[in-house]
Amino acid sequence: GNVYAIAYRGDGDDGFLKTITIDTNGTISSAPIDTLEFDEKKAHAPSALHVGGDIFAIAYQGQSDDGFVKTVRISNVGVIQDIIIDSMEFDADRGESPDFVRAQGNIYAIAYRGASERGYVKTITIDGSGLIGDLAIDTLQFDTRAMDVKIIFVAGDVYAIAYSGQNDVGFLNTIRIQGTGMIQDAVIDTLEFDTQHGREPSMRYIS
């Protein structure tokens, strides 16, 4: 319908989730429907997506800059369940500015800047009830330096990652993620889309 959710870093660096309405004529509700503080310590750069039904997942950079995923329940009228369904620390060293995409079925891929500024992609599972697998399925280091990482689905088992690499140059890599969540060990192809500066890229499918 007209219900939307916003995940963000709020007061005190805490992580918040709010629901609002936006009508087809562009009118926005004057007050949020509901609010949930999903992390009371730290939640930088949250990336949220729909799992299925009333289940949503949020990946973010949390306490000590570790990478976290949490699942929540939001009804179709915008009411947020007060209790987090499940939580996973997907990287205990560093999980900066993660970007989140569904791969296939209950497999999800998280692209992020990890330890020593390296670029990583990690696959995990989230089932239809919001339960997250205890361990990651697979991990790929796609570059030795990667900031502002964004990942999108291309076709079949191919995904594209845009990011700011060495010397802040803009890069685009393609990788392959199998239906089991296993990631091909080597990058398929690479494009240096800006040789001067390529900070904070954002990608969208056109046609």
CSV table of C-alpha atoms in Angstrom, one decimal:
chain,number,residue,atom,x,y,z
A,1,GLY,CA,0.0,0.0,0.0
A,2,ASN,CA,1.3,3.5,1.0
A,3,VAL,CA,3.4,2.4,4.0
A,4,TYR,CA,7.2,2.9,3.9
A,5,ALA,CA,10.0,2.2,6.4
A,6,ILE,CA,13.0,4.4,7.0
A,7,ALA,CA,16.1,2.9,8.7
A,8,TYR,CA,18.7,5.5,9.9
A,9,ARG,CA,21.4,6.5,12.3
A,10,GLY,CA,19.7,8.8,14.9
A,11,ASP,CA,20.4,10.6,18.1
A,12,GLY,CA,23.5,9.3,19.9
A,13,ASP,CA,24.5,7.2,16.8
A,14,ASP,CA,21.7,4.8,17.8
A,15,GLY,CA,19.8,2.8,15.1
A,16,PHE,CA,16.2,3.7,14.4
A,17,LEU,CA,13.4,2.4,12.2
A,18,LYS,CA,10.3,4.5,11.5
A,19,THR,CA,7.2,3.8,9.4
A,20,ILE,CA,5.3,6.5,7.5
A,21,THR,CA,2.8,6.8,4.7
A,22,ILE,CA,3.2,8.4,1.3
A,23,ASP,CA,0.0,8.7,-0.7
A,24,THR,CA,-0.1,8.4,-4.5
A,25,ASN,CA,-0.6,12.2,-4.7
A,26,GLY,CA,2.7,12.7,-2.8
A,27,THR,CA,1.2,13.6,0.6
A,28,ILE,CA,3.4,12.4,3.5
A,29,SER,CA,2.0,11.5,6.9
A,30,SER,CA,2.5,14.4,9.4
A,31,ALA,CA,3.7,11.9,12.1
A,32,PRO,CA,5.4,8.5,12.0
A,33,ILE,CA,3.1,5.5,12.4
A,34,ASP,CA,5.6,3.6,14.6
A,35,THR,CA,9.2,3.7,15.8
A,36,LEU,CA,11.7,1.1,16.9
A,37,GLU,CA,15.2,1.6,18.2
A,38,PHE,CA,16.9,-1.5,16.8
A,39,ASP,CA,20.4,-0.7,18.2
A,40,GLU,CA,20.9,1.4,21.3
A,41,LYS,CA,24.7,1.6,20.9
A,42,LYS,CA,25.6,2.4,17.3
A,43,ALA,CA,24.2,1.9,13.8
A,44,HIS,CA,26.0,3.6,11.0
A,45,ALA,CA,25.0,3.4,7.3
A,46,PRO,CA,22.0,1.0,7.7
A,47,SER,CA,20.8,-0.8,4.6
A,48,ALA,CA,17.3,-2.3,4.8
A,49,LEU,CA,15.5,-4.8,2.5
A,50,HIS,CA,12.3,-6.8,2.4
A,51,VAL,CA,12.7,-10.5,3.2
A,52,GLY,CA,9.1,-11.6,2.7
A,53,GLY,CA,5.7,-11.1,4.2
A,54,ASP,CA,6.1,-8.8,7.1
A,55,ILE,CA,9.8,-9.6,7.7
A,56,PHE,CA,12.5,-7.0,7.0
A,57,ALA,CA,16.3,-7.1,7.5
A,58,ILE,CA,18.8,-4.3,8.3
A,59,ALA,CA,22.5,-4.6,7.8
A,60,TYR,CA,24.7,-1.9,9.4
A,61,GLN,CA,28.0,-0.9,10.9
A,62,GLY,CA,27.5,-1.3,14.7
A,63,GLN,CA,29.5,-1.2,17.9
A,64,SER,CA,33.3,-1.2,17.4
A,65,ASP,CA,32.6,-0.8,13.7
A,66,ASP,CA,31.6,-4.5,13.5
A,67,GLY,CA,29.1,-5.6,10.9
A,68,PHE,CA,25.6,-6.6,12.0
A,69,VAL,CA,22.3,-7.9,10.5
A,70,LYS,CA,19.0,-7.8,12.4
A,71,THR,CA,15.5,-8.9,11.4
A,72,VAL,CA,12.3,-7.1,12.4
A,73,ARG,CA,8.6,-7.5,11.8
A,74,ILE,CA,6.5,-4.7,10.3
A,75,SER,CA,2.7,-5.2,9.7
A,76,ASN,CA,1.1,-3.9,6.5
A,77,VAL,CA,-0.3,-1.0,8.4
A,78,GLY,CA,3.1,0.1,9.6
A,79,VAL,CA,3.2,-1.3,13.2
A,80,ILE,CA,6.7,-2.5,14.1
A,81,GLN,CA,7.1,-5.4,16.5
A,82,ASP,CA,8.9,-4.2,19.6
A,83,ILE,CA,11.2,-7.3,19.7
A,84,ILE,CA,14.1,-8.0,17.3
A,85,ILE,CA,13.5,-11.4,15.7
A,86,ASP,CA,17.1,-12.3,15.2
A,87,SER,CA,20.6,-10.8,15.0
A,88,MET,CA,24.0,-11.8,13.5
A,89,GLU,CA,27.4,-10.3,13.7
A,90,PHE,CA,28.6,-10.9,10.1
A,91,ASP,CA,32.0,-9.4,10.6
A,92,ALA,CA,33.7,-9.1,14.0
A,93,ASP,CA,36.6,-7.0,12.7
A,94,ARG,CA,34.9,-4.4,10.6
A,95,GLY,CA,31.7,-4.1,8.6
A,96,GLU,CA,31.7,-0.5,7.3
A,97,SER,CA,28.8,0.9,5.1
A,98,PRO,CA,27.3,-2.5,4.2
A,99,ASP,CA,25.0,-2.8,1.2
A,100,PHE,CA,22.5,-5.6,1.1
A,101,VAL,CA,20.9,-7.6,-1.7
A,102,ARG,CA,18.8,-10.8,-2.1
A,103,ALA,CA,20.7,-13.4,-4.1
A,104,GLN,CA,18.4,-16.4,-4.5
A,105,GLY,CA,15.8,-17.9,-2.2
A,106,ASN,CA,16.8,-17.4,1.4
A,107,ILE,CA,20.4,-16.4,0.4
A,108,TYR,CA,21.5,-12.8,0.8
A,109,ALA,CA,24.7,-11.0,-0.1
A,110,ILE,CA,26.3,-8.2,1.9
A,111,ALA,CA,29.1,-6.0,0.3
A,112,TYR,CA,31.1,-3.9,2.6
A,113,ARG,CA,34.4,-2.3,3.6
A,114,GLY,CA,36.2,-4.7,6.0
A,115,ALA,CA,39.4,-4.9,7.9
A,116,SER,CA,42.4,-2.9,6.4
A,117,GLU,CA,39.9,-1.1,4.1
A,118,ARG,CA,39.5,-4.2,2.0
A,119,GLY,CA,36.4,-4.9,0.0
A,120,TYR,CA,34.4,-8.0,0.9
A,121,VAL,CA,31.2,-9.8,-0.2
A,122,LYS,CA,29.7,-12.2,2.3
A,123,THR,CA,26.7,-14.5,1.8
A,124,ILE,CA,24.2,-15.4,4.6
A,125,THR,CA,20.8,-17.0,5.0
A,126,ILE,CA,17.6,-15.5,6.3
A,127,ASP,CA,14.5,-17.7,6.3
A,128,GLY,CA,10.9,-16.7,5.9
A,129,SER,CA,10.4,-16.3,9.7
A,130,GLY,CA,13.3,-13.9,10.0
A,131,LEU,CA,15.8,-16.4,11.5
A,132,ILE,CA,19.4,-15.7,10.4
A,133,GLY,CA,21.9,-18.5,9.8
A,134,ASP,CA,24.5,-18.8,12.6
A,135,LEU,CA,27.4,-18.7,10.1
A,136,ALA,CA,28.2,-17.0,6.8
A,137,ILE,CA,28.1,-19.3,3.8
A,138,ASP,CA,31.0,-17.8,1.9
A,139,THR,CA,33.2,-14.7,1.6
A,140,LEU,CA,35.1,-13.1,-1.2
A,141,GLN,CA,37.7,-10.3,-1.0
A,142,PHE,CA,37.0,-8.4,-4.2
A,143,ASP,CA,39.7,-5.7,-3.8
A,144,THR,CA,42.4,-4.6,-1.4
A,145,ARG,CA,40.8,-1.2,-0.9
A,146,ALA,CA,37.1,-0.4,-1.3
A,147,MET,CA,35.0,2.4,0.2
A,148,ASP,CA,31.3,3.4,-0.3
A,149,VAL,CA,30.5,-0.1,-1.6
A,150,LYS,CA,27.2,-0.8,-3.5
A,151,ILE,CA,26.0,-4.1,-4.9
A,152,ILE,CA,23.2,-4.9,-7.4
A,153,PHE,CA,21.8,-8.0,-9.1
A,154,VAL,CA,22.6,-8.2,-12.9
A,155,ALA,CA,21.1,-11.5,-14.2
A,156,GLY,CA,21.3,-15.2,-13.3
A,157,ASP,CA,24.1,-15.6,-10.8
A,158,VAL,CA,25.9,-12.3,-11.7
A,159,TYR,CA,26.1,-9.3,-9.5
A,160,ALA,CA,27.9,-5.9,-9.9
A,161,ILE,CA,29.8,-4.0,-7.2
A,162,ALA,CA,30.5,-0.2,-7.5
A,163,TYR,CA,33.0,1.4,-5.1
A,164,SER,CA,35.8,3.9,-4.5
A,165,GLY,CA,39.1,2.0,-4.7
A,166,GLN,CA,42.8,2.9,-4.6
A,167,ASN,CA,43.4,6.7,-4.8
A,168,ASP,CA,39.6,7.2,-4.6
A,169,VAL,CA,39.2,6.0,-8.2
A,170,GLY,CA,35.8,4.7,-9.2
A,171,PHE,CA,35.6,1.0,-9.9
A,172,LEU,CA,32.9,-1.5,-11.0
A,173,ASN,CA,33.4,-5.3,-10.5
A,174,THR,CA,31.2,-8.2,-11.5
A,175,ILE,CA,31.1,-11.4,-9.5
A,176,ARG,CA,29.2,-14.7,-9.5
A,177,ILE,CA,27.1,-16.0,-6.6
A,178,GLN,CA,25.7,-19.5,-7.0
A,179,GLY,CA,22.3,-20.5,-5.8
A,180,THR,CA,23.9,-22.2,-2.8
A,181,GLY,CA,25.5,-19.0,-1.7
A,182,MET,CA,29.0,-20.0,-2.7
A,183,ILE,CA,30.9,-17.1,-4.3
A,184,GLN,CA,33.2,-17.6,-7.3
A,185,ASP,CA,36.8,-17.1,-6.2
A,186,ALA,CA,37.7,-14.6,-8.9
A,187,VAL,CA,36.1,-11.4,-10.1
A,188,ILE,CA,34.6,-11.8,-13.6
A,189,ASP,CA,35.4,-8.3,-15.0
A,190,THR,CA,36.5,-4.8,-13.8
A,191,LEU,CA,35.9,-1.3,-15.1
A,192,GLU,CA,37.6,1.8,-13.9
A,193,PHE,CA,34.6,4.1,-14.5
A,194,ASP,CA,36.3,7.3,-13.2
A,195,THR,CA,40.1,7.6,-13.1
A,196,GLN,CA,40.0,10.8,-11.0
A,197,HIS,CA,37.4,10.3,-8.3
A,198,GLY,CA,34.6,7.8,-7.8
A,199,ARG,CA,33.3,8.4,-4.3
A,200,GLU,CA,29.9,7.3,-2.9
A,201,PRO,CA,28.6,5.7,-6.1
A,202,SER,CA,24.9,4.6,-6.4
A,203,MET,CA,23.7,2.2,-9.0
A,204,ARG,CA,20.3,1.6,-10.5
A,205,TYR,CA,19.0,-0.7,-13.3
A,206,ILE,CA,17.8,1.2,-16.4
A,207,SER,CA,16.5,-1.2,-19.0
